[in-house]
PDB file of N, CA and C in Angstrom:
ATOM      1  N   UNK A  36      46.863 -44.674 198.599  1.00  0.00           N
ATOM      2  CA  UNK A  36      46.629 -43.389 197.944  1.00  0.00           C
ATOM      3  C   UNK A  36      45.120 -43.118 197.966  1.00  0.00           C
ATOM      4  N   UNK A  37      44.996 -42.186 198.466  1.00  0.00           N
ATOM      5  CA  UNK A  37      43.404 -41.744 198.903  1.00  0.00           C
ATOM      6  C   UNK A  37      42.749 -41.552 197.306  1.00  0.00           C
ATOM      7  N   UNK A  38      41.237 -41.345 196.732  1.00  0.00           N
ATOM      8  CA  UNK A  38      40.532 -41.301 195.818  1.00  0.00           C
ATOM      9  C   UNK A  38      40.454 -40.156 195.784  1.00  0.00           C
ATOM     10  N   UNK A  39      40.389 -38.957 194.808  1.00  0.00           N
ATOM     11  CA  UNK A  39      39.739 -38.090 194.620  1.00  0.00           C
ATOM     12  C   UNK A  39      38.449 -37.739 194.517  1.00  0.00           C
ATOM     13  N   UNK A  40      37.876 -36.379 195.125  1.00  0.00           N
ATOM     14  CA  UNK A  40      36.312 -36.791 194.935  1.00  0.00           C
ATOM     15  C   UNK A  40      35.877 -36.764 193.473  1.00  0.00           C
ATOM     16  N   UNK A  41      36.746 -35.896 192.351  1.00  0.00           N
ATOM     17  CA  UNK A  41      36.210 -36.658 191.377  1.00  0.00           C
ATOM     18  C   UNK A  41      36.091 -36.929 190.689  1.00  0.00           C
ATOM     19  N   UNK A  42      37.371 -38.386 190.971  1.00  0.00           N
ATOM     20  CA  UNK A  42      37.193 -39.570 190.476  1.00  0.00           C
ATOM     21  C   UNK A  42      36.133 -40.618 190.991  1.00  0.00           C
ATOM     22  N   UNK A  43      35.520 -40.500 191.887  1.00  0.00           N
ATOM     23  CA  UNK A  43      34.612 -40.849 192.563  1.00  0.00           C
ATOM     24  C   UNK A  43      33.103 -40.644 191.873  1.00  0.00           C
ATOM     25  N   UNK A  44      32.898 -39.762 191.659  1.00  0.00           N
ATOM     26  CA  UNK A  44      32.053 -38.779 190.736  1.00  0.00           C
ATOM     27  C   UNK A  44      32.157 -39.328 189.429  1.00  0.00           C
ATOM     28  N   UNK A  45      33.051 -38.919 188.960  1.00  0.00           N
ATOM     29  CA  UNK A  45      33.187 -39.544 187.896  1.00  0.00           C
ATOM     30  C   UNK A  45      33.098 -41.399 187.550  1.00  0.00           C
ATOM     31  N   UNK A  46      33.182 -42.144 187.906  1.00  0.00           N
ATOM     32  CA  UNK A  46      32.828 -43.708 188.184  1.00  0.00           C
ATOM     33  C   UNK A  46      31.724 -43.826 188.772  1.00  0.00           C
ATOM     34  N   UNK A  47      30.845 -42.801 189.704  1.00  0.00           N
ATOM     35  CA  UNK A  47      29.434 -43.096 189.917  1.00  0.00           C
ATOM     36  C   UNK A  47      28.572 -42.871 188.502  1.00  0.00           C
ATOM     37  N   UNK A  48      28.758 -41.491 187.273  1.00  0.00           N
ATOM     38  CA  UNK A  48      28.302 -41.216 186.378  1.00  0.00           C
ATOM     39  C   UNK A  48      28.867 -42.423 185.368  1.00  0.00           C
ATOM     40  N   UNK A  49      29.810 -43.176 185.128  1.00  0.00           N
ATOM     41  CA  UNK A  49      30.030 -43.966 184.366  1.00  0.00           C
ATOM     42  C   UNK A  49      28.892 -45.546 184.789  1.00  0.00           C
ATOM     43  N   UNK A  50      29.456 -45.561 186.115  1.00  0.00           N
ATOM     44  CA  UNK A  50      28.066 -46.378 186.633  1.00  0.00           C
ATOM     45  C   UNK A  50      26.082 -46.462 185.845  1.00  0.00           C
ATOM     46  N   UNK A  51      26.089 -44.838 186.074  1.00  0.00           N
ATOM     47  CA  UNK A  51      25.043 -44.690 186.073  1.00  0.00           C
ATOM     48  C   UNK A  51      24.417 -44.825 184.678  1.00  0.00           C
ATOM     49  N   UNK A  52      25.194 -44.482 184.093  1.00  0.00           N
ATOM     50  CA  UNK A  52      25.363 -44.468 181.987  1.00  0.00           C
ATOM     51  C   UNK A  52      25.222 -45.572 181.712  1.00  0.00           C
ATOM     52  N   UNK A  53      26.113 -46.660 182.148  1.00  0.00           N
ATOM     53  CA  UNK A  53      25.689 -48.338 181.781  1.00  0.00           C
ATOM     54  C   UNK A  53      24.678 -48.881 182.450  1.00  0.00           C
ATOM     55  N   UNK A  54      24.082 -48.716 183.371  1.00  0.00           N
ATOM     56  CA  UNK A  54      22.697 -48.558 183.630  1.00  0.00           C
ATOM     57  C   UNK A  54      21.684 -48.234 182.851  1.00  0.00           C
ATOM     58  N   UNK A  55      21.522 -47.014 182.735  1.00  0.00           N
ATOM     59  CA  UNK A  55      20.944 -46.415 181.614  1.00  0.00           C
ATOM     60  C   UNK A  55      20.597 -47.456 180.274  1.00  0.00           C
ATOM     61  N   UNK A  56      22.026 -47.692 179.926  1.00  0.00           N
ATOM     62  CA  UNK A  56      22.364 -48.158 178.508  1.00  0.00           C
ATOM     63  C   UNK A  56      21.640 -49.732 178.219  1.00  0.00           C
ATOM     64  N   UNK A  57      21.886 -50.431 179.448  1.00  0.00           N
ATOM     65  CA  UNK A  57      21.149 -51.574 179.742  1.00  0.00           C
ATOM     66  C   UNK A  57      19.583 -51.626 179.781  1.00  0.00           C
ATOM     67  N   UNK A  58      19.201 -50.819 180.516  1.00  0.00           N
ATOM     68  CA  UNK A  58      17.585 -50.454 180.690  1.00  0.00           C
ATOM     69  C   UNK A  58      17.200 -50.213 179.215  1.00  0.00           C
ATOM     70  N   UNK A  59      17.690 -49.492 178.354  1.00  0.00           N
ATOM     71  CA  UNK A  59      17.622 -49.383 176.921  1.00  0.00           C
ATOM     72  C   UNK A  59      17.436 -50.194 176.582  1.00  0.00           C
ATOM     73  N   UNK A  60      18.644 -50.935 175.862  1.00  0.00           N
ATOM     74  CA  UNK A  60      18.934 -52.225 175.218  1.00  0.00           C
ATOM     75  C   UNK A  60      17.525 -53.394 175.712  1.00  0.00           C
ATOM     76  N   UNK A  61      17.411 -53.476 176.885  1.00  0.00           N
ATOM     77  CA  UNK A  61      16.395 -54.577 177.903  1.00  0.00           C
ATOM     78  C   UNK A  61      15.169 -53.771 177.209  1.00  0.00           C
ATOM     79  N   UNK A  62      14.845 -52.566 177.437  1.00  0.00           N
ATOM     80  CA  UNK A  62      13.629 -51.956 176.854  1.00  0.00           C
ATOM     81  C   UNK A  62      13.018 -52.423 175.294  1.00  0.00           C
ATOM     82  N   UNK A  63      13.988 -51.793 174.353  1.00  0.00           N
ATOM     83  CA  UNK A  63      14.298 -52.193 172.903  1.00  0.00           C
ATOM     84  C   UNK A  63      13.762 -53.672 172.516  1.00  0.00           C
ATOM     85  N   UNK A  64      14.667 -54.372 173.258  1.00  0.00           N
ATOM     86  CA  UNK A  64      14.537 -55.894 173.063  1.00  0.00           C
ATOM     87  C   UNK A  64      12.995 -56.227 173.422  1.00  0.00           C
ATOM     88  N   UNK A  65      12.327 -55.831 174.580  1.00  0.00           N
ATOM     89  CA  UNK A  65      11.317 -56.291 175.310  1.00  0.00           C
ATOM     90  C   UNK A  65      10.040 -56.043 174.168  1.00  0.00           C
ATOM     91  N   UNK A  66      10.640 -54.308 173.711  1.00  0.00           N
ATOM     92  CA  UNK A  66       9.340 -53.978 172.837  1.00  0.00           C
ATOM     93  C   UNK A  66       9.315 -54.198 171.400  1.00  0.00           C
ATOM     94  N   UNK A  67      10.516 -54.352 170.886  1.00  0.00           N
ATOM     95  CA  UNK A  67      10.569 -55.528 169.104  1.00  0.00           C
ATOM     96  C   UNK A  67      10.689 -56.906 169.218  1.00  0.00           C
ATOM     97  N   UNK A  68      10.182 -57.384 170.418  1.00  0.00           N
ATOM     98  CA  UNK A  68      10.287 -59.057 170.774  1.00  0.00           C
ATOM     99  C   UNK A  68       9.194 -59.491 169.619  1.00  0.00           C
ATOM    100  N   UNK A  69       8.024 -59.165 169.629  1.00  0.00           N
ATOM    101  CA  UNK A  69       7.382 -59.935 168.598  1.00  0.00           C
ATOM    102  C   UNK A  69       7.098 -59.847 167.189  1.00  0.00           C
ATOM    103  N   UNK A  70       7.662 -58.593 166.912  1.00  0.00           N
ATOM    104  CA  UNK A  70       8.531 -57.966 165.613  1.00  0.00           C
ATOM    105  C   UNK A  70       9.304 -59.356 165.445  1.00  0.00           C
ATOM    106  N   UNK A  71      10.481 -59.563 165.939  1.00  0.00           N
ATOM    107  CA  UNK A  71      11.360 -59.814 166.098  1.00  0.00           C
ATOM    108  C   UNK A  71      11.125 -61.780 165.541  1.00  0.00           C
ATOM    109  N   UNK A  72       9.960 -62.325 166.345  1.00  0.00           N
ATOM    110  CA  UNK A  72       9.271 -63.516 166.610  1.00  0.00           C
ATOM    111  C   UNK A  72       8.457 -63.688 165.158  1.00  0.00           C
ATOM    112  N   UNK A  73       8.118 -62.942 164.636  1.00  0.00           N
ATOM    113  CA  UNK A  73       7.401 -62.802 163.130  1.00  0.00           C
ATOM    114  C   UNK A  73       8.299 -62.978 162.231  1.00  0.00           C
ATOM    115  N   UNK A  74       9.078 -62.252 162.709  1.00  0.00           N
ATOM    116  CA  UNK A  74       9.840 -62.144 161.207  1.00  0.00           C
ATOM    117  C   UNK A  74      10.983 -63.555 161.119  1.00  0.00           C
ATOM    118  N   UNK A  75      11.445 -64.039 162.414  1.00  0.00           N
ATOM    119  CA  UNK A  75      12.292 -65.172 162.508  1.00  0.00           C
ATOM    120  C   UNK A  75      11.631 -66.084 162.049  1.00  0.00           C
ATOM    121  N   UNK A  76       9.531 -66.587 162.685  1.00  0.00           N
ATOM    122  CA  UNK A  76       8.359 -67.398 161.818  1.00  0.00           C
ATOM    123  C   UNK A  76       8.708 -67.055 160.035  1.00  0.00           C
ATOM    124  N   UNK A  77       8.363 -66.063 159.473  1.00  0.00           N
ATOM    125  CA  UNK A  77       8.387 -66.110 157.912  1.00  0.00           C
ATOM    126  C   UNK A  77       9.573 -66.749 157.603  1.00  0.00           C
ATOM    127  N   UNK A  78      10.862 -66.165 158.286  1.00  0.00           N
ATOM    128  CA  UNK A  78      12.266 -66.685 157.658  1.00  0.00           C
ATOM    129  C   UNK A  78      11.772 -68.981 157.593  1.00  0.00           C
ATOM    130  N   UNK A  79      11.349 -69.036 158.684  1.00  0.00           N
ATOM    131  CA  UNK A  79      11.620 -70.960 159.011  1.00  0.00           C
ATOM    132  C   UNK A  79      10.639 -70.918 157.916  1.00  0.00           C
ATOM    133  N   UNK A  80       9.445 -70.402 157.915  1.00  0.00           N
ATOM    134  CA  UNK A  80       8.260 -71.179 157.374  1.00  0.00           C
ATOM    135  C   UNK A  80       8.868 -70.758 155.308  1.00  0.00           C
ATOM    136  N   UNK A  81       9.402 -70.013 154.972  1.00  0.00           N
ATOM    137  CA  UNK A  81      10.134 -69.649 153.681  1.00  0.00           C
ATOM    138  C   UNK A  81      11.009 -70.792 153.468  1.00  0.00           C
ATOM    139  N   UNK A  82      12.062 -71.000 154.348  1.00  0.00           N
ATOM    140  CA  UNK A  82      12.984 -72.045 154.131  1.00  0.00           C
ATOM    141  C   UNK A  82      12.003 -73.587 154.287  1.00  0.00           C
ATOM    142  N   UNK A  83      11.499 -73.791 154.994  1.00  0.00           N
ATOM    143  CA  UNK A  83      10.474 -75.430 155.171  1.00  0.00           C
ATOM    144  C   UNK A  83      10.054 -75.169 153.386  1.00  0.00           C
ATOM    145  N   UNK A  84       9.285 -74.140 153.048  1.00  0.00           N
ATOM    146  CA  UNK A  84       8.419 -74.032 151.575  1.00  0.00           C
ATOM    147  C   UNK A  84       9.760 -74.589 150.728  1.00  0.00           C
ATOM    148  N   UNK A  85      10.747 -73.811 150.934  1.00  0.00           N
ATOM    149  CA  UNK A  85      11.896 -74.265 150.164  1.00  0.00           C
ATOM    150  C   UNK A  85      11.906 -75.706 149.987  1.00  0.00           C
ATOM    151  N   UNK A  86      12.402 -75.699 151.023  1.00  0.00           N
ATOM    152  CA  UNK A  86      12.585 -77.456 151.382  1.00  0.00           C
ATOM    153  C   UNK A  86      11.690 -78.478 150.542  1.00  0.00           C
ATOM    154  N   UNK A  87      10.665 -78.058 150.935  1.00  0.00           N
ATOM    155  CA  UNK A  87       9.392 -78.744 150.225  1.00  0.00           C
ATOM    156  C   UNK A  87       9.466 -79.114 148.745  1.00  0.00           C
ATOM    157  N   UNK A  88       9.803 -77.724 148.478  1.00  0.00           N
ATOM    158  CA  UNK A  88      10.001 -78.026 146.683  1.00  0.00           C
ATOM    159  C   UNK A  88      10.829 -78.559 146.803  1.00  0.00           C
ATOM    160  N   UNK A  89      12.542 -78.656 146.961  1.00  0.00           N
ATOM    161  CA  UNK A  89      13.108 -79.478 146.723  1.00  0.00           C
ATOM    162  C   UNK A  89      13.376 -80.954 146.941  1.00  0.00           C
ATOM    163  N   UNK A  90      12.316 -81.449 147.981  1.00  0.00           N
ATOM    164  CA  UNK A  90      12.336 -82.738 147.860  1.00  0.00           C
ATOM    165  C   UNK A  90      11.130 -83.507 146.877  1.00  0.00           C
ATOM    166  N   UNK A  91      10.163 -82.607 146.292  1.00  0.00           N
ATOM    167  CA  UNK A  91       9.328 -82.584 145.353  1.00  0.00           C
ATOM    168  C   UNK A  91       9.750 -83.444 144.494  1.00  0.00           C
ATOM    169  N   UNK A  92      11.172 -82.724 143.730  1.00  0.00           N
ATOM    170  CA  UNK A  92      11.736 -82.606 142.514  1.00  0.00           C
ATOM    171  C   UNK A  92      12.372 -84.226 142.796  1.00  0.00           C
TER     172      UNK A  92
END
């Protein structure tokens, strides 16, 4: 059964959208990476302080 042109068309634009969507996501990620790297540092270095006190006690 032959393809329609477009359905053809249509699966190149679905193509092209998750493309898109990826380049985003990859973008996003690339540019709150050290946002991202700070704030994961405070979370360890909060919990170690934790820690600390409780083996204090």
């Amino acid at each position: 059964m032959p393809v329609e042109n477009g359905d053809e068309q249509d699966d190149q634009e679905a193509v092209e959208r998750r493309r898109d969507r990826r380049r985003l996501v990859k973008q996003f990620l690339i540019d709150w990476s050290p946002v991202m790297a700070g704030l994961a540092n405070l979370v360890v270095r909060h919990f170690s302080w934790i820690r600390e006190r409780w083996t204090r006690s």
